[in-house]
Amino acid sequence: MRLICATDLSARSDRAVRRAAMLARARGAELLLLHVVDDDQPARLVEAALREAAELLRAQVAGLAELNGLPTQVLVQTGDAFDAILRAAQAQGADLVVLGTPRRGLLRNMVVGTTAERVVRGGCCPVLMVNLLPTGPYRRILAAVDLSDASARALRAAAALGLFAGGAKLTVLHAFALPGKGGLALGDAPQEAIEEHRQVTAEQAEAELARFLAGIGVDLGPAAPRLAVEEGRPATVVKQAVRRLRAELVLAGTGRHGVLHRVLLGSVAAELVAELDCDLLIAPPPEPPA
């Protein structure tokens, strides 16, 4: 297994490096630290930046306890950051790309959303966006599931990384819409009838979720996951669940029908990328047919 951690060498990017190191050590994986130097500047400045970045990366390897004794390579490239990350991931056959995130705000919305979008669109491997300061294995994981192949890919990616093996508490969440809500079908119905309709729909959704998990063949760890179904907009439901459960990691897939399929187009999941304070593992869309 090979992991790539792209770092901008900022203090906050240490979080991504630490998490990548923990994952690499736990899985016996190879780790590559990547920094990209903007080449849209005079050649002498590019050369100086390359030398400085290589020195800083080596110092980071020597200085972080999580990297102590872990075989780690460093790579400094020039060009567009997104393209360089994709090139490195494809050339190295990476199984995971780890990205750090700036603090919340306009810069985060622009930088993180665009970086994740282009890397995930490359489709070569999952992307882990790190917000939290790592203190150990993930303890509380929330999988946002919509019963699609995209959701199955996200769960498989997490299982391949060993994220369910350490006794983490896994909650699998499915957001559903209440048929007829707000329309003529339920508009004049008594509240009791609406609640009964909601309960029946929720029970059906939970049964569908259980069948989905049983059918994808993914080992979700030694403890049975908690299944949760909630009515509402997926992004809103996920954000509320993250706060309520104090989730450290959210899993989601991308694709034609994935929970995050529109984050890459600037819609629902963009809220998760921009607003979640926890880490986010995004599974790539399937490769297009030949």
PDB file of C-alpha atoms in Angstrom:
ATOM      1  CA  MET A   1       0.000   0.000   0.000  1.00  0.00           C
ATOM      2  CA  ARG A   2       1.233   3.497  -0.874  1.00  0.00           C
ATOM      3  CA  LEU A   3       0.101   6.774   0.645  1.00  0.00           C
ATOM      4  CA  ILE A   4       0.843  10.282  -0.610  1.00  0.00           C
ATOM      5  CA  CYS A   5       0.524  13.294   1.659  1.00  0.00           C
ATOM      6  CA  ALA A   6       0.536  16.643  -0.107  1.00  0.00           C
ATOM      7  CA  THR A   7       1.773  19.383   2.206  1.00  0.00           C
ATOM      8  CA  ASP A   8       2.169  23.128   1.816  1.00  0.00           C
ATOM      9  CA  LEU A   9       4.700  23.067   4.691  1.00  0.00           C
ATOM     10  CA  SER A  10       2.482  25.227   6.897  1.00  0.00           C
ATOM     11  CA  ALA A  11       2.090  24.491  10.601  1.00  0.00           C
ATOM     12  CA  ARG A  12      -1.499  23.357  10.037  1.00  0.00           C
ATOM     13  CA  SER A  13      -0.413  20.919   7.318  1.00  0.00           C
ATOM     14  CA  ASP A  14       1.405  18.939  10.034  1.00  0.00           C
ATOM     15  CA  ARG A  15      -2.010  17.499  10.881  1.00  0.00           C
ATOM     16  CA  ALA A  16      -2.264  15.822   7.497  1.00  0.00           C
ATOM     17  CA  VAL A  17       1.318  14.551   7.721  1.00  0.00           C
ATOM     18  CA  ARG A  18       0.723  13.110  11.193  1.00  0.00           C
ATOM     19  CA  ARG A  19      -2.479  11.365  10.117  1.00  0.00           C
ATOM     20  CA  ALA A  20      -0.832  10.001   6.972  1.00  0.00           C
ATOM     21  CA  ALA A  21       2.044   8.674   9.079  1.00  0.00           C
ATOM     22  CA  MET A  22      -0.333   6.970  11.516  1.00  0.00           C
ATOM     23  CA  LEU A  23      -2.202   5.284   8.676  1.00  0.00           C
ATOM     24  CA  ALA A  24       1.004   4.237   6.923  1.00  0.00           C
ATOM     25  CA  ARG A  25       2.444   2.729  10.099  1.00  0.00           C
ATOM     26  CA  ALA A  26      -0.776   0.882  10.922  1.00  0.00           C
ATOM     27  CA  ARG A  27      -0.989  -0.648   7.438  1.00  0.00           C
ATOM     28  CA  GLY A  28       2.733  -1.147   6.828  1.00  0.00           C
ATOM     29  CA  ALA A  29       2.392   1.232   3.898  1.00  0.00           C
ATOM     30  CA  GLU A  30       4.926   3.338   2.044  1.00  0.00           C
ATOM     31  CA  LEU A  31       4.598   7.083   2.611  1.00  0.00           C
ATOM     32  CA  LEU A  32       5.527   9.855   0.215  1.00  0.00           C
ATOM     33  CA  LEU A  33       5.502  13.505   1.287  1.00  0.00           C
ATOM     34  CA  LEU A  34       4.852  15.807  -1.654  1.00  0.00           C
ATOM     35  CA  HIS A  35       5.281  19.554  -1.969  1.00  0.00           C
ATOM     36  CA  VAL A  36       4.585  21.525  -5.127  1.00  0.00           C
ATOM     37  CA  VAL A  37       6.428  24.736  -6.002  1.00  0.00           C
ATOM     38  CA  ASP A  38       4.664  27.256  -8.199  1.00  0.00           C
ATOM     39  CA  ASP A  39       6.723  27.605 -11.371  1.00  0.00           C
ATOM     40  CA  ASP A  40       5.020  30.834 -12.428  1.00  0.00           C
ATOM     41  CA  GLN A  41       7.975  32.903 -11.205  1.00  0.00           C
ATOM     42  CA  PRO A  42      11.568  33.581 -12.240  1.00  0.00           C
ATOM     43  CA  ALA A  43      13.731  30.469 -12.627  1.00  0.00           C
ATOM     44  CA  ARG A  44      16.147  31.508  -9.873  1.00  0.00           C
ATOM     45  CA  LEU A  45      13.253  31.798  -7.415  1.00  0.00           C
ATOM     46  CA  VAL A  46      11.917  28.417  -8.468  1.00  0.00           C
ATOM     47  CA  GLU A  47      15.321  26.800  -7.882  1.00  0.00           C
ATOM     48  CA  ALA A  48      15.627  28.435  -4.477  1.00  0.00           C
ATOM     49  CA  ALA A  49      12.111  27.340  -3.534  1.00  0.00           C
ATOM     50  CA  LEU A  50      12.856  23.771  -4.598  1.00  0.00           C
ATOM     51  CA  ARG A  51      15.957  23.602  -2.412  1.00  0.00           C
ATOM     52  CA  GLU A  52      14.201  25.164   0.561  1.00  0.00           C
ATOM     53  CA  ALA A  53      11.185  22.869   0.245  1.00  0.00           C
ATOM     54  CA  ALA A  54      13.360  19.754   0.094  1.00  0.00           C
ATOM     55  CA  GLU A  55      15.209  20.861   3.229  1.00  0.00           C
ATOM     56  CA  LEU A  56      11.973  21.600   5.064  1.00  0.00           C
ATOM     57  CA  LEU A  57      10.493  18.234   4.098  1.00  0.00           C
ATOM     58  CA  ARG A  58      13.587  16.410   5.334  1.00  0.00           C
ATOM     59  CA  ALA A  59      13.452  18.405   8.562  1.00  0.00           C
ATOM     60  CA  GLN A  60       9.794  17.481   8.947  1.00  0.00           C
ATOM     61  CA  VAL A  61      10.602  13.798   8.518  1.00  0.00           C
ATOM     62  CA  ALA A  62      13.321  14.077  11.146  1.00  0.00           C
ATOM     63  CA  GLY A  63      11.274  16.175  13.554  1.00  0.00           C
ATOM     64  CA  LEU A  64       7.840  14.545  13.712  1.00  0.00           C
ATOM     65  CA  ALA A  65       7.555  11.703  16.202  1.00  0.00           C
ATOM     66  CA  GLU A  66       4.915   9.993  14.053  1.00  0.00           C
ATOM     67  CA  LEU A  67       7.485   9.645  11.262  1.00  0.00           C
ATOM     68  CA  ASN A  68      10.212   8.215  13.489  1.00  0.00           C
ATOM     69  CA  GLY A  69      11.423   4.954  11.977  1.00  0.00           C
ATOM     70  CA  LEU A  70       8.797   5.040   9.230  1.00  0.00           C
ATOM     71  CA  PRO A  71      10.200   4.648   5.707  1.00  0.00           C
ATOM     72  CA  THR A  72       9.325   7.975   4.114  1.00  0.00           C
ATOM     73  CA  GLN A  73      10.209   9.499   0.777  1.00  0.00           C
ATOM     74  CA  VAL A  74      10.088  13.182  -0.061  1.00  0.00           C
ATOM     75  CA  LEU A  75       9.251  14.624  -3.448  1.00  0.00           C
ATOM     76  CA  VAL A  76       9.251  18.250  -4.572  1.00  0.00           C
ATOM     77  CA  GLN A  77       7.730  19.097  -7.922  1.00  0.00           C
ATOM     78  CA  THR A  78       6.952  22.245  -9.852  1.00  0.00           C
ATOM     79  CA  GLY A  79       3.795  23.300 -11.609  1.00  0.00           C
ATOM     80  CA  ASP A  80       0.107  23.357 -10.840  1.00  0.00           C
ATOM     81  CA  ALA A  81      -0.536  21.798  -7.431  1.00  0.00           C
ATOM     82  CA  PHE A  82      -3.578  19.811  -8.521  1.00  0.00           C
ATOM     83  CA  ASP A  83      -1.884  18.375 -11.590  1.00  0.00           C
ATOM     84  CA  ALA A  84       1.275  17.550  -9.638  1.00  0.00           C
ATOM     85  CA  ILE A  85      -0.702  15.659  -6.995  1.00  0.00           C
ATOM     86  CA  LEU A  86      -2.528  13.677  -9.655  1.00  0.00           C
ATOM     87  CA  ARG A  87       0.678  12.908 -11.538  1.00  0.00           C
ATOM     88  CA  ALA A  88       2.396  11.704  -8.386  1.00  0.00           C
ATOM     89  CA  ALA A  89      -0.587   9.605  -7.322  1.00  0.00           C
ATOM     90  CA  GLN A  90      -0.813   7.940 -10.711  1.00  0.00           C
ATOM     91  CA  ALA A  91       2.944   7.447 -11.086  1.00  0.00           C
ATOM     92  CA  GLN A  92       3.280   5.969  -7.600  1.00  0.00           C
ATOM     93  CA  GLY A  93       0.137   3.861  -7.807  1.00  0.00           C
ATOM     94  CA  ALA A  94      -1.105   5.560  -4.644  1.00  0.00           C
ATOM     95  CA  ASP A  95      -3.876   3.963  -2.615  1.00  0.00           C
ATOM     96  CA  LEU A  96      -4.674   7.212  -0.797  1.00  0.00           C
ATOM     97  CA  VAL A  97      -3.976  10.930  -1.126  1.00  0.00           C
ATOM     98  CA  VAL A  98      -3.983  12.900   2.129  1.00  0.00           C
ATOM     99  CA  LEU A  99      -4.611  16.646   2.035  1.00  0.00           C
ATOM    100  CA  GLY A 100      -4.491  19.258   4.773  1.00  0.00           C
ATOM    101  CA  THR A 101      -7.059  22.034   4.970  1.00  0.00           C
ATOM    102  CA  PRO A 102      -6.805  25.730   5.836  1.00  0.00           C
ATOM    103  CA  ARG A 103      -8.968  27.190   8.558  1.00  0.00           C
ATOM    104  CA  ARG A 104     -12.610  27.675   7.705  1.00  0.00           C
ATOM    105  CA  GLY A 105     -13.422  30.669   5.541  1.00  0.00           C
ATOM    106  CA  LEU A 106     -13.386  31.865   1.967  1.00  0.00           C
ATOM    107  CA  LEU A 107      -9.823  30.629   1.394  1.00  0.00           C
ATOM    108  CA  ARG A 108     -10.774  27.176   2.617  1.00  0.00           C
ATOM    109  CA  ASN A 109     -13.848  27.104   0.375  1.00  0.00           C
ATOM    110  CA  MET A 110     -11.762  28.005  -2.655  1.00  0.00           C
ATOM    111  CA  VAL A 111      -8.589  26.025  -1.987  1.00  0.00           C
ATOM    112  CA  VAL A 112      -9.974  22.876  -0.391  1.00  0.00           C
ATOM    113  CA  GLY A 113     -12.976  22.558  -2.674  1.00  0.00           C
ATOM    114  CA  THR A 114     -10.947  23.037  -5.811  1.00  0.00           C
ATOM    115  CA  THR A 115      -8.090  20.787  -4.703  1.00  0.00           C
ATOM    116  CA  ALA A 116     -10.361  17.974  -3.600  1.00  0.00           C
ATOM    117  CA  GLU A 117     -12.497  18.341  -6.692  1.00  0.00           C
ATOM    118  CA  ARG A 118      -9.655  17.994  -9.146  1.00  0.00           C
ATOM    119  CA  VAL A 119      -7.863  15.248  -7.254  1.00  0.00           C
ATOM    120  CA  VAL A 120     -11.034  13.229  -6.777  1.00  0.00           C
ATOM    121  CA  ARG A 121     -12.024  13.790 -10.380  1.00  0.00           C
ATOM    122  CA  GLY A 122      -8.714  12.181 -11.302  1.00  0.00           C
ATOM    123  CA  GLY A 123     -10.347   9.052  -9.977  1.00  0.00           C
ATOM    124  CA  CYS A 124      -7.154   7.154  -9.176  1.00  0.00           C
ATOM    125  CA  CYS A 125      -7.608   6.753  -5.408  1.00  0.00           C
ATOM    126  CA  PRO A 126      -9.539   8.000  -2.368  1.00  0.00           C
ATOM    127  CA  VAL A 127      -8.771  11.408  -0.867  1.00  0.00           C
ATOM    128  CA  LEU A 128      -8.568  12.053   2.878  1.00  0.00           C
ATOM    129  CA  MET A 129      -9.028  15.683   3.902  1.00  0.00           C
ATOM    130  CA  VAL A 130      -7.610  16.243   7.384  1.00  0.00           C
ATOM    131  CA  ASN A 131      -8.974  18.920   9.710  1.00  0.00           C
ATOM    132  CA  LEU A 132      -8.411  17.456  13.157  1.00  0.00           C
ATOM    133  CA  LEU A 133      -5.154  17.171  15.063  1.00  0.00           C
ATOM    134  CA  PRO A 134      -4.582  13.390  15.201  1.00  0.00           C
ATOM    135  CA  THR A 135      -4.338  11.813  18.641  1.00  0.00           C
ATOM    136  CA  GLY A 136      -4.732   8.178  17.601  1.00  0.00           C
ATOM    137  CA  PRO A 137      -6.891   5.946  15.415  1.00  0.00           C
ATOM    138  CA  TYR A 138     -10.307   7.274  14.480  1.00  0.00           C
ATOM    139  CA  ARG A 139     -12.756   6.443  17.262  1.00  0.00           C
ATOM    140  CA  ARG A 140     -16.052   7.767  15.862  1.00  0.00           C
ATOM    141  CA  ILE A 141     -16.743   7.341  12.141  1.00  0.00           C
ATOM    142  CA  LEU A 142     -19.854   8.440  10.279  1.00  0.00           C
ATOM    143  CA  ALA A 143     -20.573   6.882   6.876  1.00  0.00           C
ATOM    144  CA  ALA A 144     -22.954   8.952   4.751  1.00  0.00           C
ATOM    145  CA  VAL A 145     -24.724   6.368   2.610  1.00  0.00           C
ATOM    146  CA  ASP A 146     -27.285   6.714  -0.167  1.00  0.00           C
ATOM    147  CA  LEU A 147     -27.416   3.014  -1.125  1.00  0.00           C
ATOM    148  CA  SER A 148     -25.381   3.594  -4.292  1.00  0.00           C
ATOM    149  CA  ASP A 149     -22.194   2.111  -5.708  1.00  0.00           C
ATOM    150  CA  ALA A 150     -20.502   5.351  -4.665  1.00  0.00           C
ATOM    151  CA  SER A 151     -21.365   4.684  -1.025  1.00  0.00           C
ATOM    152  CA  ALA A 152     -20.091   1.126  -1.327  1.00  0.00           C
ATOM    153  CA  ARG A 153     -16.779   2.419  -2.707  1.00  0.00           C
ATOM    154  CA  ALA A 154     -16.382   4.736   0.283  1.00  0.00           C
ATOM    155  CA  LEU A 155     -16.942   1.894   2.741  1.00  0.00           C
ATOM    156  CA  ARG A 156     -14.548  -0.374   0.851  1.00  0.00           C
ATOM    157  CA  ALA A 157     -11.895   2.354   0.840  1.00  0.00           C
ATOM    158  CA  ALA A 158     -12.185   2.808   4.601  1.00  0.00           C
ATOM    159  CA  ALA A 159     -12.015  -0.949   5.168  1.00  0.00           C
ATOM    160  CA  ALA A 160      -8.913  -1.242   2.970  1.00  0.00           C
ATOM    161  CA  LEU A 161      -7.248   1.417   5.120  1.00  0.00           C
ATOM    162  CA  GLY A 162      -8.062  -0.567   8.258  1.00  0.00           C
ATOM    163  CA  LEU A 163     -10.247   2.187   9.678  1.00  0.00           C
ATOM    164  CA  PHE A 164     -12.824  -0.256  11.069  1.00  0.00           C
ATOM    165  CA  ALA A 165     -10.318  -2.669  12.600  1.00  0.00           C
ATOM    166  CA  GLY A 166      -9.328  -0.600  15.625  1.00  0.00           C
ATOM    167  CA  GLY A 167     -12.618  -0.712  17.476  1.00  0.00           C
ATOM    168  CA  ALA A 168     -13.988   2.518  16.032  1.00  0.00           C
ATOM    169  CA  LYS A 169     -17.667   3.236  16.611  1.00  0.00           C
ATOM    170  CA  LEU A 170     -19.207   3.271  13.144  1.00  0.00           C
ATOM    171  CA  THR A 171     -22.537   4.908  12.408  1.00  0.00           C
ATOM    172  CA  VAL A 172     -24.003   4.360   8.949  1.00  0.00           C
ATOM    173  CA  LEU A 173     -26.382   7.198   8.138  1.00  0.00           C
ATOM    174  CA  HIS A 174     -28.969   7.317   5.363  1.00  0.00           C
ATOM    175  CA  ALA A 175     -31.017  10.461   4.724  1.00  0.00           C
ATOM    176  CA  PHE A 176     -34.427   9.911   3.184  1.00  0.00           C
ATOM    177  CA  ALA A 177     -37.142  12.136   1.760  1.00  0.00           C
ATOM    178  CA  LEU A 178     -40.730  11.826   2.944  1.00  0.00           C
ATOM    179  CA  PRO A 179     -42.912  11.164  -0.116  1.00  0.00           C
ATOM    180  CA  GLY A 180     -45.651  13.740  -0.503  1.00  0.00           C
ATOM    181  CA  LYS A 181     -44.357  16.091   2.170  1.00  0.00           C
ATOM    182  CA  GLY A 182     -45.321  19.649   1.370  1.00  0.00           C
ATOM    183  CA  GLY A 183     -47.510  18.536  -1.513  1.00  0.00           C
ATOM    184  CA  LEU A 184     -51.172  17.800  -1.934  1.00  0.00           C
ATOM    185  CA  ALA A 185     -50.763  14.242  -0.696  1.00  0.00           C
ATOM    186  CA  LEU A 186     -49.861  15.267   2.867  1.00  0.00           C
ATOM    187  CA  GLY A 187     -50.741  18.928   2.896  1.00  0.00           C
ATOM    188  CA  ASP A 188     -54.160  18.478   4.510  1.00  0.00           C
ATOM    189  CA  ALA A 189     -53.461  15.274   6.399  1.00  0.00           C
ATOM    190  CA  PRO A 190     -53.706  15.196  10.211  1.00  0.00           C
ATOM    191  CA  GLN A 191     -50.388  15.426  12.035  1.00  0.00           C
ATOM    192  CA  GLU A 192     -50.880  11.947  13.441  1.00  0.00           C
ATOM    193  CA  ALA A 193     -51.216  10.521   9.926  1.00  0.00           C
ATOM    194  CA  ILE A 194     -48.106  12.380   8.791  1.00  0.00           C
ATOM    195  CA  GLU A 195     -46.101  11.000  11.719  1.00  0.00           C
ATOM    196  CA  GLU A 196     -47.315   7.488  10.983  1.00  0.00           C
ATOM    197  CA  HIS A 197     -46.312   7.936   7.337  1.00  0.00           C
ATOM    198  CA  ARG A 198     -42.894   9.181   8.447  1.00  0.00           C
ATOM    199  CA  GLN A 199     -42.419   6.187  10.745  1.00  0.00           C
ATOM    200  CA  VAL A 200     -43.341   3.691   8.028  1.00  0.00           C
ATOM    201  CA  THR A 201     -41.012   5.404   5.551  1.00  0.00           C
ATOM    202  CA  ALA A 202     -38.175   5.417   8.093  1.00  0.00           C
ATOM    203  CA  GLU A 203     -38.642   1.697   8.781  1.00  0.00           C
ATOM    204  CA  GLN A 204     -38.539   0.979   5.053  1.00  0.00           C
ATOM    205  CA  ALA A 205     -35.400   3.102   4.701  1.00  0.00           C
ATOM    206  CA  GLU A 206     -33.682   1.265   7.558  1.00  0.00           C
ATOM    207  CA  ALA A 207     -34.547  -2.108   6.024  1.00  0.00           C
ATOM    208  CA  GLU A 208     -33.136  -0.959   2.676  1.00  0.00           C
ATOM    209  CA  LEU A 209     -29.980   0.254   4.423  1.00  0.00           C
ATOM    210  CA  ALA A 210     -29.513  -3.103   6.168  1.00  0.00           C
ATOM    211  CA  ARG A 211     -29.943  -4.964   2.864  1.00  0.00           C
ATOM    212  CA  PHE A 212     -27.470  -2.631   1.184  1.00  0.00           C
ATOM    213  CA  LEU A 213     -24.790  -3.251   3.816  1.00  0.00           C
ATOM    214  CA  ALA A 214     -25.370  -6.999   3.726  1.00  0.00           C
ATOM    215  CA  GLY A 215     -24.987  -7.013  -0.034  1.00  0.00           C
ATOM    216  CA  ILE A 216     -21.749  -5.084  -0.510  1.00  0.00           C
ATOM    217  CA  GLY A 217     -19.498  -7.594   1.239  1.00  0.00           C
ATOM    218  CA  VAL A 218     -17.485  -5.113   3.315  1.00  0.00           C
ATOM    219  CA  ASP A 219     -16.083  -6.053   6.736  1.00  0.00           C
ATOM    220  CA  LEU A 220     -17.241  -3.173   8.920  1.00  0.00           C
ATOM    221  CA  GLY A 221     -15.221  -4.230  11.938  1.00  0.00           C
ATOM    222  CA  PRO A 222     -15.640  -6.408  15.017  1.00  0.00           C
ATOM    223  CA  ALA A 223     -18.621  -4.458  16.356  1.00  0.00           C
ATOM    224  CA  ALA A 224     -21.868  -4.154  14.436  1.00  0.00           C
ATOM    225  CA  PRO A 225     -22.323  -0.619  13.088  1.00  0.00           C
ATOM    226  CA  ARG A 226     -25.163   1.543  14.305  1.00  0.00           C
ATOM    227  CA  LEU A 227     -27.693   2.158  11.544  1.00  0.00           C
ATOM    228  CA  ALA A 228     -29.408   5.541  11.427  1.00  0.00           C
ATOM    229  CA  VAL A 229     -32.030   6.874   9.035  1.00  0.00           C
ATOM    230  CA  GLU A 230     -33.189  10.472   9.157  1.00  0.00           C
ATOM    231  CA  GLU A 231     -35.492  12.585   7.074  1.00  0.00           C
ATOM    232  CA  GLY A 232     -34.059  15.699   5.448  1.00  0.00           C
ATOM    233  CA  ARG A 233     -31.509  17.180   3.073  1.00  0.00           C
ATOM    234  CA  PRO A 234     -28.441  14.914   3.011  1.00  0.00           C
ATOM    235  CA  ALA A 235     -25.936  17.692   3.737  1.00  0.00           C
ATOM    236  CA  THR A 236     -28.008  19.054   6.621  1.00  0.00           C
ATOM    237  CA  VAL A 237     -28.617  15.602   8.075  1.00  0.00           C
ATOM    238  CA  VAL A 238     -24.907  14.746   7.885  1.00  0.00           C
ATOM    239  CA  LYS A 239     -23.786  18.015   9.496  1.00  0.00           C
ATOM    240  CA  GLN A 240     -26.254  17.572  12.344  1.00  0.00           C
ATOM    241  CA  ALA A 241     -25.135  13.984  12.881  1.00  0.00           C
ATOM    242  CA  VAL A 242     -21.471  15.010  12.949  1.00  0.00           C
ATOM    243  CA  ARG A 243     -22.185  17.459  15.749  1.00  0.00           C
ATOM    244  CA  ARG A 244     -24.430  15.085  17.666  1.00  0.00           C
ATOM    245  CA  LEU A 245     -22.082  12.096  17.436  1.00  0.00           C
ATOM    246  CA  ARG A 246     -18.866  14.140  17.644  1.00  0.00           C
ATOM    247  CA  ALA A 247     -17.696  12.250  14.565  1.00  0.00           C
ATOM    248  CA  GLU A 248     -13.992  12.427  13.799  1.00  0.00           C
ATOM    249  CA  LEU A 249     -14.298  11.122  10.245  1.00  0.00           C
ATOM    250  CA  VAL A 250     -17.026  11.208   7.609  1.00  0.00           C
ATOM    251  CA  LEU A 251     -17.028   8.740   4.707  1.00  0.00           C
ATOM    252  CA  ALA A 252     -18.694   9.588   1.412  1.00  0.00           C
ATOM    253  CA  GLY A 253     -18.543   8.514  -2.197  1.00  0.00           C
ATOM    254  CA  THR A 254     -18.626  10.453  -5.419  1.00  0.00           C
ATOM    255  CA  GLY A 255     -20.285   9.507  -8.634  1.00  0.00           C
ATOM    256  CA  ARG A 256     -23.417   9.924 -10.640  1.00  0.00           C
ATOM    257  CA  HIS A 257     -25.610   9.244  -7.629  1.00  0.00           C
ATOM    258  CA  GLY A 258     -23.173   9.530  -4.698  1.00  0.00           C
ATOM    259  CA  VAL A 259     -23.798  11.615  -1.605  1.00  0.00           C
ATOM    260  CA  LEU A 260     -20.975  13.861  -2.742  1.00  0.00           C
ATOM    261  CA  HIS A 261     -21.725  13.753  -6.444  1.00  0.00           C
ATOM    262  CA  ARG A 262     -22.623  17.435  -6.492  1.00  0.00           C
ATOM    263  CA  VAL A 263     -19.878  18.666  -4.188  1.00  0.00           C
ATOM    264  CA  LEU A 264     -17.655  18.392  -7.213  1.00  0.00           C
ATOM    265  CA  LEU A 265     -20.091  20.598  -9.084  1.00  0.00           C
ATOM    266  CA  GLY A 266     -20.471  23.101  -6.262  1.00  0.00           C
ATOM    267  CA  SER A 267     -23.679  22.064  -4.514  1.00  0.00           C
ATOM    268  CA  VAL A 268     -24.775  19.884  -1.587  1.00  0.00           C
ATOM    269  CA  ALA A 269     -21.491  18.277  -0.648  1.00  0.00           C
ATOM    270  CA  ALA A 270     -19.657  21.555  -1.026  1.00  0.00           C
ATOM    271  CA  GLU A 271     -21.276  22.345   2.312  1.00  0.00           C
ATOM    272  CA  LEU A 272     -19.546  19.327   3.831  1.00  0.00           C
ATOM    273  CA  VAL A 273     -16.156  20.186   2.380  1.00  0.00           C
ATOM    274  CA  ALA A 274     -16.425  23.815   3.443  1.00  0.00           C
ATOM    275  CA  GLU A 275     -18.146  23.433   6.798  1.00  0.00           C
ATOM    276  CA  LEU A 276     -17.194  20.131   8.408  1.00  0.00           C
ATOM    277  CA  ASP A 277     -14.619  20.435  11.161  1.00  0.00           C
ATOM    278  CA  CYS A 278     -13.869  16.714  11.163  1.00  0.00           C
ATOM    279  CA  ASP A 279     -11.891  14.699   8.615  1.00  0.00           C
ATOM    280  CA  LEU A 280     -13.498  13.612   5.353  1.00  0.00           C
ATOM    281  CA  LEU A 281     -12.664  10.544   3.257  1.00  0.00           C
ATOM    282  CA  ILE A 282     -13.951  10.796  -0.309  1.00  0.00           C
ATOM    283  CA  ALA A 283     -13.960   7.740  -2.544  1.00  0.00           C
ATOM    284  CA  PRO A 284     -13.368   8.451  -6.237  1.00  0.00           C
ATOM    285  CA  PRO A 285     -15.943   7.979  -8.976  1.00  0.00           C
ATOM    286  CA  PRO A 286     -15.693   4.826 -11.063  1.00  0.00           C
ATOM    287  CA  GLU A 287     -13.447   4.818 -14.068  1.00  0.00           C
ATOM    288  CA  PRO A 288     -15.326   5.642 -17.273  1.00  0.00           C
ATOM    289  CA  PRO A 289     -16.027   2.680 -19.530  1.00  0.00           C
ATOM    290  CA  ALA A 290     -13.400   2.017 -22.184  1.00  0.00           C
TER     291      ALA A 290
END
